[in-house]
Coordinates of N, CA and C and ligand atoms in Angstrom, one line a residue:
M29 N 13.7 -7.8 -7.3 CA 13.3 -6.5 -6.8 C 11.9 -6.4 -6.3
F30 N 11.8 -5.8 -5.2 CA 10.5 -5.7 -4.5 C 10.0 -4.2 -4.5
I31 N 8.9 -4.0 -5.2 CA 8.3 -2.7 -5.4 C 7.0 -2.6 -4.7
T32 N 6.7 -1.5 -4.0 CA 5.4 -1.3 -3.4 C 4.8 0.0 -3.8
L33 N 3.4 -0.1 -3.9 CA 2.7 1.1 -4.3 C 1.9 1.6 -3.1
E34 N 2.0 2.8 -2.7 CA 1.3 3.4 -1.6 C 0.5 4.6 -1.9
G35 N -0.5 4.9 -1.1 CA -1.3 6.2 -1.3 C -2.5 6.2 -0.5
T36 N -3.1 7.3 -0.4 CA -4.4 7.5 0.3 C -5.5 6.9 -0.5
E37 N -6.7 7.0 0.0 CA -7.9 6.4 -0.7 C -8.1 7.1 -2.1
G38 N -8.4 6.3 -3.1 CA -8.8 6.8 -4.4 C -7.6 7.4 -5.2
S39 N -6.4 7.0 -4.8 CA -5.2 7.5 -5.5 C -5.0 6.9 -6.9
G40 N -5.7 5.8 -7.2 CA -5.7 5.2 -8.5 C -4.6 4.1 -8.6
K41 N -3.9 3.8 -7.5 CA -2.7 2.9 -7.7 C -3.2 1.5 -8.1
T42 N -4.4 1.1 -7.6 CA -4.8 -0.3 -7.9 C -5.1 -0.4 -9.4
S43 N -5.8 0.6 -10.0 CA -6.1 0.4 -11.4 C -4.9 0.6 -12.3
Q44 N -3.9 1.3 -11.8 CA -2.6 1.4 -12.6 C -1.8 0.2 -12.6
L45 N -2.0 -0.7 -11.6 CA -1.1 -1.9 -11.4 C -1.1 -2.9 -12.6
L46 N -2.3 -3.3 -13.0 CA -2.4 -4.3 -14.1 C -1.8 -3.8 -15.4
P47 N -2.1 -2.6 -15.9 CA -1.4 -2.2 -17.1 C 0.1 -2.1 -17.0
L48 N 0.5 -1.7 -15.8 CA 2.0 -1.7 -15.6 C 2.6 -3.1 -15.7
V49 N 1.9 -4.0 -15.0 CA 2.5 -5.4 -15.0 C 2.5 -6.0 -16.4
E50 N 1.4 -5.7 -17.2 CA 1.4 -6.2 -18.6 C 2.5 -5.6 -19.4
F51 N 2.7 -4.4 -19.2 CA 3.8 -3.7 -19.9 C 5.2 -4.3 -19.6
L52 N 5.4 -4.6 -18.3 CA 6.7 -5.1 -17.9 C 6.9 -6.6 -18.4
R53 N 5.8 -7.3 -18.4 CA 5.8 -8.7 -18.9 C 6.1 -8.7 -20.4
N54 N 5.5 -7.8 -21.1 CA 5.8 -7.7 -22.5 C 7.2 -7.4 -22.8
K55 N 7.9 -6.7 -21.9 CA 9.3 -6.4 -22.0 C 10.2 -7.6 -21.6
G56 N 9.5 -8.7 -21.1 CA 10.3 -9.9 -20.8 C 10.6 -10.1 -19.3
Y57 N 10.1 -9.2 -18.5 CA 10.3 -9.3 -17.1 C 9.4 -10.3 -16.5
T58 N 9.8 -11.1 -15.5 CA 8.9 -12.0 -14.7 C 8.4 -11.1 -13.5
V59 N 7.1 -10.9 -13.6 CA 6.5 -10.0 -12.5 C 5.4 -10.7 -11.8
Y60 N 5.4 -10.6 -10.5 CA 4.4 -11.1 -9.6 C 3.7 -10.0 -9.0
M61 N 2.3 -9.9 -9.2 CA 1.5 -8.8 -8.8 C 0.7 -9.3 -7.6
T62 N 0.7 -8.5 -6.5 CA -0.1 -8.9 -5.4 C -0.6 -7.7 -4.6
R63 N -1.4 -7.9 -3.5 CA -1.9 -6.8 -2.8 C -2.0 -7.2 -1.3
E64 N -2.0 -6.1 -0.5 CA -2.2 -6.3 1.0 C -3.4 -5.5 1.4
P65 N -4.1 -5.8 2.4 CA -4.1 -7.1 3.0 C -4.7 -8.1 2.1
G66 N -4.2 -9.3 2.0 CA -4.7 -10.3 1.1 C -3.5 -11.0 0.5
G67 N -3.6 -11.4 -0.7 CA -2.5 -12.1 -1.4 C -2.3 -13.5 -1.0
T68 N -3.0 -13.9 0.1 CA -3.0 -15.3 0.6 C -4.4 -15.6 1.0
S69 N -4.7 -16.9 1.1 CA -6.1 -17.3 1.5 C -6.4 -16.8 2.9
I70 N -5.4 -16.9 3.8 CA -5.5 -16.4 5.2 C -5.7 -14.9 5.2
G71 N -4.9 -14.2 4.4 CA -4.9 -12.8 4.3 C -6.2 -12.3 3.8
E72 N -6.8 -13.0 2.8 CA -8.1 -12.6 2.3 C -9.2 -12.7 3.3
Q73 N -9.1 -13.7 4.2 CA -10.0 -13.9 5.3 C -9.9 -12.8 6.3
V74 N -8.7 -12.4 6.6 CA -8.4 -11.3 7.5 C -9.0 -10.0 6.9
R75 N -8.7 -9.8 5.6 CA -9.2 -8.6 4.9 C -10.7 -8.5 5.0
E76 N -11.4 -9.6 5.0 CA -12.9 -9.6 5.1 C -13.3 -9.1 6.5
I77 N -12.6 -9.5 7.6 CA -12.9 -9.1 8.9 C -12.6 -7.6 9.0
L78 N -11.5 -7.1 8.4 CA -11.1 -5.7 8.5 C -12.1 -4.8 7.8
S79 N -12.6 -5.3 6.7 CA -13.4 -4.5 5.8 C -14.9 -4.4 6.2
N80 N -15.3 -5.5 6.9 CA -16.7 -5.7 7.2 C -17.3 -4.5 8.0
F81 N -18.4 -3.9 7.5 CA -19.0 -2.8 8.1 C -19.6 -3.2 9.5
E82 N -19.9 -4.5 9.7 CA -20.5 -4.9 10.9 C -19.5 -4.8 12.1
N83 N -18.2 -4.7 11.8 CA -17.2 -4.7 12.8 C -16.8 -3.3 13.3
T84 N -17.9 -2.5 13.5 CA -17.7 -1.1 13.9 C -17.0 -0.9 15.2
E85 N -17.1 -2.0 16.1 CA -16.5 -1.8 17.4 C -15.0 -2.1 17.4
M86 N -14.4 -2.4 16.2 CA -13.0 -2.8 16.2 C -12.1 -1.6 16.7
H87 N -11.2 -2.0 17.7 CA -10.3 -1.0 18.3 C -9.1 -0.9 17.3
P88 N -8.5 0.3 17.3 CA -7.3 0.5 16.4 C -6.2 -0.5 16.7
R89 N -6.0 -1.0 18.0 CA -4.9 -2.0 18.2 C -5.3 -3.3 17.6
T90 N -6.6 -3.6 17.6 CA -7.0 -4.9 17.0 C -6.8 -4.8 15.5
E91 N -7.2 -3.6 14.9 CA -7.0 -3.4 13.5 C -5.5 -3.5 13.1
T92 N -4.6 -2.9 13.9 CA -3.2 -3.0 13.7 C -2.7 -4.4 13.7
L93 N -3.1 -5.2 14.7 CA -2.6 -6.5 14.8 C -3.1 -7.4 13.7
L94 N -4.4 -7.2 13.3 CA -4.9 -8.0 12.2 C -4.1 -7.8 10.9
F95 N -3.8 -6.5 10.6 CA -3.0 -6.2 9.4 C -1.6 -7.0 9.5
Q96 N -1.1 -7.0 10.7 CA 0.2 -7.7 10.9 C 0.1 -9.2 10.7
A97 N -1.0 -9.8 11.2 CA -1.2 -11.2 11.0 C -1.3 -11.6 9.5
A98 N -2.0 -10.8 8.8 CA -2.1 -11.0 7.3 C -0.7 -10.8 6.7
R99 N 0.0 -9.8 7.2 CA 1.3 -9.5 6.6 C 2.3 -10.7 6.8
A100 N 2.4 -11.2 8.0 CA 3.3 -12.3 8.3 C 3.2 -13.4 7.3
Q101 N 1.9 -13.8 7.1 CA 1.6 -14.9 6.2 C 2.0 -14.5 4.7
F102 N 1.7 -13.3 4.4 CA 2.0 -12.8 3.0 C 3.5 -12.8 2.7
V103 N 4.3 -12.4 3.7 CA 5.8 -12.4 3.5 C 6.3 -13.8 3.3
E104 N 5.8 -14.7 4.2 CA 6.3 -16.1 4.1 C 5.8 -16.8 2.9
Q105 N 4.5 -16.7 2.6 CA 3.9 -17.5 1.6 C 4.0 -16.9 0.2
V106 N 4.2 -15.6 0.1 CA 4.1 -15.0 -1.2 C 5.5 -14.3 -1.6
I107 N 5.8 -13.3 -0.7 CA 6.9 -12.4 -1.2 C 8.3 -13.1 -1.2
R108 N 8.6 -13.7 -0.1 CA 10.0 -14.3 -0.1 C 10.2 -15.4 -1.1
P109 N 9.2 -16.3 -1.3 CA 9.4 -17.3 -2.3 C 9.5 -16.7 -3.7
R110 N 8.7 -15.7 -4.1 CA 8.7 -15.1 -5.4 C 10.0 -14.4 -5.6
L111 N 10.5 -13.7 -4.6 CA 11.8 -13.0 -4.7 C 12.9 -14.0 -4.9
A112 N 12.8 -15.1 -4.2 CA 13.8 -16.2 -4.3 C 13.9 -16.8 -5.7
E113 N 12.7 -16.8 -6.4 CA 12.6 -17.3 -7.8 C 13.2 -16.3 -8.8
G114 N 13.4 -15.1 -8.3 CA 14.0 -14.1 -9.2 C 12.9 -13.2 -9.8
A115 N 11.7 -13.3 -9.3 CA 10.6 -12.4 -9.9 C 10.7 -11.0 -9.3
I116 N 10.2 -10.1 -10.1 CA 10.0 -8.7 -9.6 C 8.6 -8.8 -8.9
V117 N 8.6 -8.5 -7.6 CA 7.3 -8.5 -6.9 C 6.8 -7.1 -6.7
I118 N 5.5 -6.9 -7.2 CA 4.9 -5.5 -7.0 C 3.7 -5.7 -6.2
S119 N 3.7 -5.0 -5.0 CA 2.6 -5.1 -4.1 C 1.8 -3.8 -4.0
D120 N 0.5 -3.9 -4.1 CA -0.4 -2.8 -3.8 C -0.5 -2.7 -2.3
R121 N 0.2 -1.8 -1.7 CA 0.3 -1.6 -0.2 C 1.2 -2.6 0.4
Y122 N 1.9 -2.2 1.5 CA 2.7 -3.0 2.3 C 3.0 -2.3 3.6
V123 N 4.1 -2.4 4.2 CA 4.4 -1.9 5.6 C 4.1 -0.5 5.8
D124 N 4.4 0.4 4.8 CA 4.1 1.8 5.0 C 2.7 2.1 5.2
S125 N 1.8 1.3 4.7 CA 0.3 1.5 5.0 C 0.0 1.5 6.5
T126 N 0.7 0.5 7.2 CA 0.4 0.4 8.6 C 1.0 1.7 9.3
L127 N 2.2 2.1 8.9 CA 2.7 3.3 9.6 C 1.9 4.5 9.3
A128 N 1.4 4.7 8.1 CA 0.6 5.8 7.7 C -0.8 5.7 8.3
Y129 N -1.5 4.6 8.2 CA -2.9 4.5 8.6 C -3.0 4.3 10.1
Q130 N -2.4 3.2 10.6 CA -2.5 2.9 12.0 C -1.6 3.9 12.9
G131 N -0.5 4.2 12.4 CA 0.4 5.1 13.1 C -0.1 6.5 13.1
Y132 N 0.0 7.1 11.9 CA -0.4 8.6 11.8 C -1.9 8.7 11.9
G133 N -2.7 7.9 11.1 CA -4.1 8.0 11.1 C -4.8 7.8 12.4
H134 N -4.5 6.7 13.0 CA -5.1 6.4 14.3 C -4.3 6.9 15.5
K135 N -3.2 7.6 15.3 CA -2.3 8.1 16.3 C -1.9 7.1 17.3
Q136 N -1.5 5.9 16.8 CA -0.9 4.9 17.7 C 0.6 5.2 17.8
N137 N 1.2 4.7 18.8 CA 2.6 5.0 19.1 C 3.5 4.4 18.0
L138 N 4.2 5.4 17.3 CA 4.9 5.0 16.1 C 6.0 4.0 16.3
K139 N 6.7 4.2 17.5 CA 7.8 3.3 17.8 C 7.3 1.9 18.0
E140 N 6.2 1.8 18.7 CA 5.6 0.4 18.9 C 5.1 -0.2 17.6
I141 N 4.5 0.7 16.7 CA 4.0 0.2 15.5 C 5.2 -0.3 14.6
K142 N 6.2 0.5 14.6 CA 7.4 0.1 13.8 C 7.9 -1.3 14.2
A143 N 8.0 -1.5 15.5 CA 8.5 -2.8 16.0 C 7.6 -3.9 15.6
L144 N 6.3 -3.7 15.6 CA 5.3 -4.7 15.2 C 5.4 -5.1 13.7
V145 N 5.5 -4.0 12.9 CA 5.6 -4.1 11.5 C 6.9 -4.9 11.1
N146 N 8.0 -4.6 11.8 CA 9.2 -5.2 11.6 C 9.1 -6.7 12.0
Y147 N 8.4 -7.0 13.0 CA 8.2 -8.4 13.4 C 7.4 -9.2 12.4
A148 N 6.3 -8.6 11.9 CA 5.4 -9.2 11.0 C 6.2 -9.5 9.6
A149 N 6.9 -8.5 9.2 CA 7.6 -8.6 7.9 C 9.0 -9.2 8.0
E150 N 9.4 -9.6 9.2 CA 10.7 -10.1 9.5 C 11.8 -9.2 8.9
G151 N 11.5 -7.9 8.9 CA 12.5 -6.9 8.5 C 12.6 -6.8 7.0
L152 N 11.7 -7.5 6.2 CA 11.8 -7.4 4.7 C 11.2 -6.0 4.3
M153 N 12.0 -5.2 3.7 CA 11.6 -3.9 3.2 C 11.7 -3.8 1.7
P154 N 10.8 -3.0 1.1 CA 10.8 -2.9 -0.4 C 12.1 -2.2 -0.8
D155 N 12.5 -2.4 -2.1 CA 13.6 -1.7 -2.7 C 13.2 -0.4 -3.2
L156 N 11.9 -0.3 -3.6 CA 11.4 1.0 -4.2 C 9.9 1.1 -3.8
T157 N 9.5 2.3 -3.3 CA 8.1 2.5 -3.0 C 7.6 3.8 -3.7
I158 N 6.5 3.6 -4.4 CA 6.0 4.7 -5.2 C 4.8 5.3 -4.4
F159 N 4.8 6.6 -4.2 CA 3.7 7.2 -3.5 C 2.8 7.9 -4.5
F160 N 1.6 7.5 -4.6 CA 0.6 8.1 -5.5 C 0.0 9.3 -4.8
N161 N 0.5 10.4 -5.1 CA 0.2 11.6 -4.4 C -1.1 12.3 -5.0
I162 N -2.1 12.4 -4.2 CA -3.4 13.0 -4.6 C -4.0 13.7 -3.5
S163 N -4.7 14.8 -3.7 CA -5.3 15.5 -2.6 C -6.4 14.6 -2.0
V164 N -6.4 14.6 -0.6 CA -7.3 13.7 0.1 C -8.8 13.8 -0.4
E165 N -9.2 15.1 -0.6 CA -10.6 15.3 -1.1 C -10.9 14.7 -2.4
T166 N -9.9 14.9 -3.4 CA -10.1 14.4 -4.7 C -10.2 12.9 -4.7
G167 N -9.3 12.3 -3.9 CA -9.3 10.8 -3.8 C -10.5 10.3 -3.2
L168 N -11.0 10.9 -2.1 CA -12.3 10.4 -1.5 C -13.5 10.6 -2.5
E169 N -13.4 11.6 -3.2 CA -14.5 11.9 -4.2 C -14.5 10.8 -5.3
R170 N -13.3 10.5 -5.8 CA -13.1 9.4 -6.8 C -13.6 8.1 -6.2
K171 N -13.3 7.8 -4.9 CA -13.6 6.5 -4.3 C -15.2 6.4 -4.2
K172 N -15.8 7.6 -3.9 CA -17.2 7.6 -3.7 C -18.0 7.2 -5.0
N173 N -17.3 7.5 -6.1 CA -17.9 7.2 -7.4 C -17.5 5.9 -7.9
G174 N -16.5 5.3 -7.2 CA -15.9 4.0 -7.8 C -16.4 2.8 -7.0
D175 N -15.4 2.1 -6.4 CA -15.6 0.8 -5.7 C -16.7 0.9 -4.6
E176 N -17.1 -0.2 -4.2 CA -17.9 -0.3 -3.0 C -17.2 0.1 -1.8
R177 N -17.8 0.9 -0.9 CA -17.1 1.4 0.3 C -17.0 0.3 1.3
N178 N -16.0 0.4 2.2 CA -15.9 -0.6 3.3 C -15.6 0.1 4.6
R179 N -15.5 -0.6 5.7 CA -15.3 0.0 7.0 C -14.0 0.9 7.0
L180 N -13.0 0.4 6.3 CA -11.7 1.2 6.3 C -11.7 2.5 5.6
D181 N -12.5 2.7 4.6 CA -12.5 4.0 4.0 C -13.6 4.9 4.5
A182 N -14.3 4.4 5.5 CA -15.4 5.2 6.1 C -14.9 6.1 7.2
Y183 N -13.6 6.1 7.5 CA -13.1 7.0 8.5 C -13.2 8.5 8.1
P184 N -13.3 9.4 9.0 CA -13.6 10.8 8.6 C -12.4 11.4 7.8
V185 N -12.7 12.5 7.1 CA -11.7 13.1 6.3 C -10.4 13.5 7.0
E186 N -10.6 13.9 8.3 CA -9.4 14.3 9.1 C -8.4 13.1 9.3
F187 N -9.0 11.9 9.4 CA -8.2 10.7 9.5 C -7.3 10.6 8.2
H188 N -8.0 10.7 7.1 CA -7.3 10.5 5.8 C -6.2 11.6 5.6
Q189 N -6.5 12.8 6.1 CA -5.5 13.9 6.1 C -4.3 13.6 6.9
R190 N -4.5 13.0 8.1 CA -3.4 12.6 8.9 C -2.6 11.5 8.2
V191 N -3.3 10.6 7.5 CA -2.6 9.5 6.7 C -1.7 10.2 5.6
H192 N -2.3 11.1 4.9 CA -1.5 11.8 3.8 C -0.3 12.5 4.4
K193 N -0.5 13.2 5.5 CA 0.7 13.9 6.1 C 1.7 12.9 6.6
G194 N 1.2 11.8 7.1 CA 2.1 10.7 7.6 C 2.9 10.1 6.5
Y195 N 2.3 9.9 5.3 CA 3.1 9.4 4.2 C 4.3 10.4 3.9
L196 N 3.9 11.7 3.9 CA 5.0 12.7 3.6 C 6.1 12.7 4.6
E197 N 5.7 12.4 5.9 CA 6.8 12.3 6.9 C 7.6 11.1 6.7
L198 N 7.0 10.0 6.3 CA 7.8 8.7 6.1 C 8.7 8.9 4.9
I199 N 8.3 9.7 3.9 CA 9.1 9.9 2.7 C 10.4 10.7 3.1
K200 N 10.1 11.7 4.0 CA 11.2 12.5 4.5 C 12.3 11.7 5.2
L201 N 11.8 10.7 6.0 CA 12.7 9.9 6.8 C 13.6 9.0 5.9
E202 N 13.1 8.6 4.7 CA 13.8 7.6 3.9 C 13.7 8.0 2.4
P203 N 14.2 9.2 2.0 CA 13.9 9.6 0.7 C 14.4 8.7 -0.4
S204 N 15.5 8.0 -0.2 CA 16.1 7.2 -1.3 C 15.2 6.0 -1.7
R205 N 14.3 5.6 -0.8 CA 13.5 4.4 -1.1 C 12.2 4.9 -1.9
W206 N 11.8 6.1 -1.7 CA 10.5 6.6 -2.2 C 10.7 7.4 -3.5
T207 N 9.6 7.3 -4.4 CA 9.4 8.2 -5.5 C 8.0 8.7 -5.4
I208 N 7.9 10.0 -5.5 CA 6.5 10.6 -5.5 C 6.0 10.7 -6.9
L209 N 4.8 10.2 -7.1 CA 4.1 10.3 -8.4 C 2.9 11.2 -8.3
D210 N 2.8 12.2 -9.2 CA 1.6 13.1 -9.2 C 0.4 12.3 -9.7
A211 N -0.5 11.9 -8.8 CA -1.7 11.0 -9.2 C -2.9 11.9 -9.5
N212 N -2.7 13.2 -9.5 CA -3.9 14.1 -9.9 C -4.1 14.2 -11.4
Q213 N -3.0 13.7 -12.1 CA -3.1 13.9 -13.6 C -4.0 12.8 -14.2
D214 N -4.1 13.0 -15.5 CA -4.9 12.0 -16.3 C -4.3 10.6 -16.2
K215 N -5.1 9.6 -16.2 CA -4.6 8.2 -15.9 C -3.6 7.7 -16.9
D216 N -3.6 8.2 -18.2 CA -2.6 7.7 -19.1 C -1.3 8.4 -18.8
V217 N -1.3 9.6 -18.4 CA -0.1 10.3 -18.0 C 0.5 9.6 -16.8
V218 N -0.3 9.3 -15.8 CA 0.2 8.6 -14.6 C 0.8 7.3 -15.0
Q219 N 0.2 6.5 -15.9 CA 0.7 5.2 -16.3 C 2.1 5.4 -17.0
E220 N 2.2 6.4 -17.8 CA 3.4 6.7 -18.5 C 4.6 7.0 -17.5
N221 N 4.2 7.8 -16.6 CA 5.3 8.2 -15.6 C 5.6 7.1 -14.7
L222 N 4.7 6.2 -14.4 CA 4.9 5.1 -13.5 C 5.9 4.1 -14.3
R223 N 5.6 3.9 -15.5 CA 6.5 3.0 -16.3 C 7.9 3.5 -16.4
T224 N 8.0 4.8 -16.6 CA 9.4 5.5 -16.7 C 10.1 5.3 -15.3
I225 N 9.4 5.5 -14.2 CA 10.1 5.3 -12.9 C 10.6 3.9 -12.7
I226 N 9.7 2.9 -13.0 CA 10.0 1.5 -12.8 C 11.2 1.1 -13.7
L227 N 11.1 1.4 -15.0 CA 12.2 1.0 -15.9 C 13.5 1.6 -15.5
K228 N 13.5 2.8 -15.1 CA 14.7 3.5 -14.7 C 15.3 2.7 -13.5
N229 N 14.5 2.4 -12.5 CA 15.0 1.6 -11.3 C 15.5 0.2 -11.7
L230 N 14.8 -0.4 -12.6 CA 15.2 -1.8 -13.0 C 16.5 -1.7 -13.7
Q231 N 16.7 -0.7 -14.5 CA 17.9 -0.6 -15.3 C 19.1 -0.3 -14.4
E232 N 18.8 0.4 -13.3 CA 19.9 0.8 -12.4 C 20.3 -0.4 -11.5
K233 N 19.5 -1.4 -11.4 CA 19.8 -2.5 -10.5 C 20.9 -3.4 -11.0
Ligands
TMP12 P1 -7.3 -0.8 -0.7 O1 -7.5 -2.1 -1.3 O2 -8.3 0.2 -1.2 O3 -5.9 -0.3 -0.8 O4 -7.8 -0.9 0.8 C1 -7.0 -1.4 1.8 C2 -7.4 -0.6 3.0 O5 -6.7 -1.1 4.1 C3 -7.1 0.9 2.9 O6 -8.1 1.7 3.5 C4 -5.8 1.0 3.7 C5 -5.9 0.0 4.7 N1 -4.7 -0.5 5.2 C6 -4.3 -0.2 6.5 O7 -5.0 0.6 7.2 N2 -3.2 -0.7 7.0 C7 -2.4 -1.6 6.4 O8 -1.3 -2.0 6.9 C8 -2.8 -2.0 5.0 C9 -2.0 -2.9 4.3 C10 -4.0 -1.4 4.5

């Protein structure tokens, strides 16, 4: 089973991932945890180019293509082999991030972006995607007090609002793949709800 976590900045998905994986492993599941962009040595190098504040001149098309370059490697080197071994793969971000950020956020042509994403992922889609739903302002505030900022989260608030709206549009287009999780709640409550959603889906498989 291939599960992806999606959300706008500061939604808390990254810090929820490790306790979730530990919980599932204690239950006896083989789980592989990874993140995009990254997850491979080439992907981490691409991540550095994308994040670097010195690259302020980067065009949205360049940004879009770099994410796809990292993704193609990620799918081949990480996701497909782990799924073939029978592991549950959980990725912090995947294809929907490109549709939401580069498509809706940067207002790039969605049809073209979808074709690129499909090429990079060779059509591999997640079985389940969890959307960590948080208000854009709360998320950006959390982020400000948390991790080090990088080029990608320095876009204006309007950009992040388009991304949030974009996610909601994507969910409408494919409701059976998505589950919306209220990420405004206390982190223990979010973890509990996350575990319930995942276990329910694993048991249904
Ligand atoms: P994160 O590690 O905080 O999730 O940061 C990754 C950043 O990269 C975040 O700002 C979202 C962005 N991103 C895209 O814009 N497009 C993509 O396809 C992916 C995977 C990430």
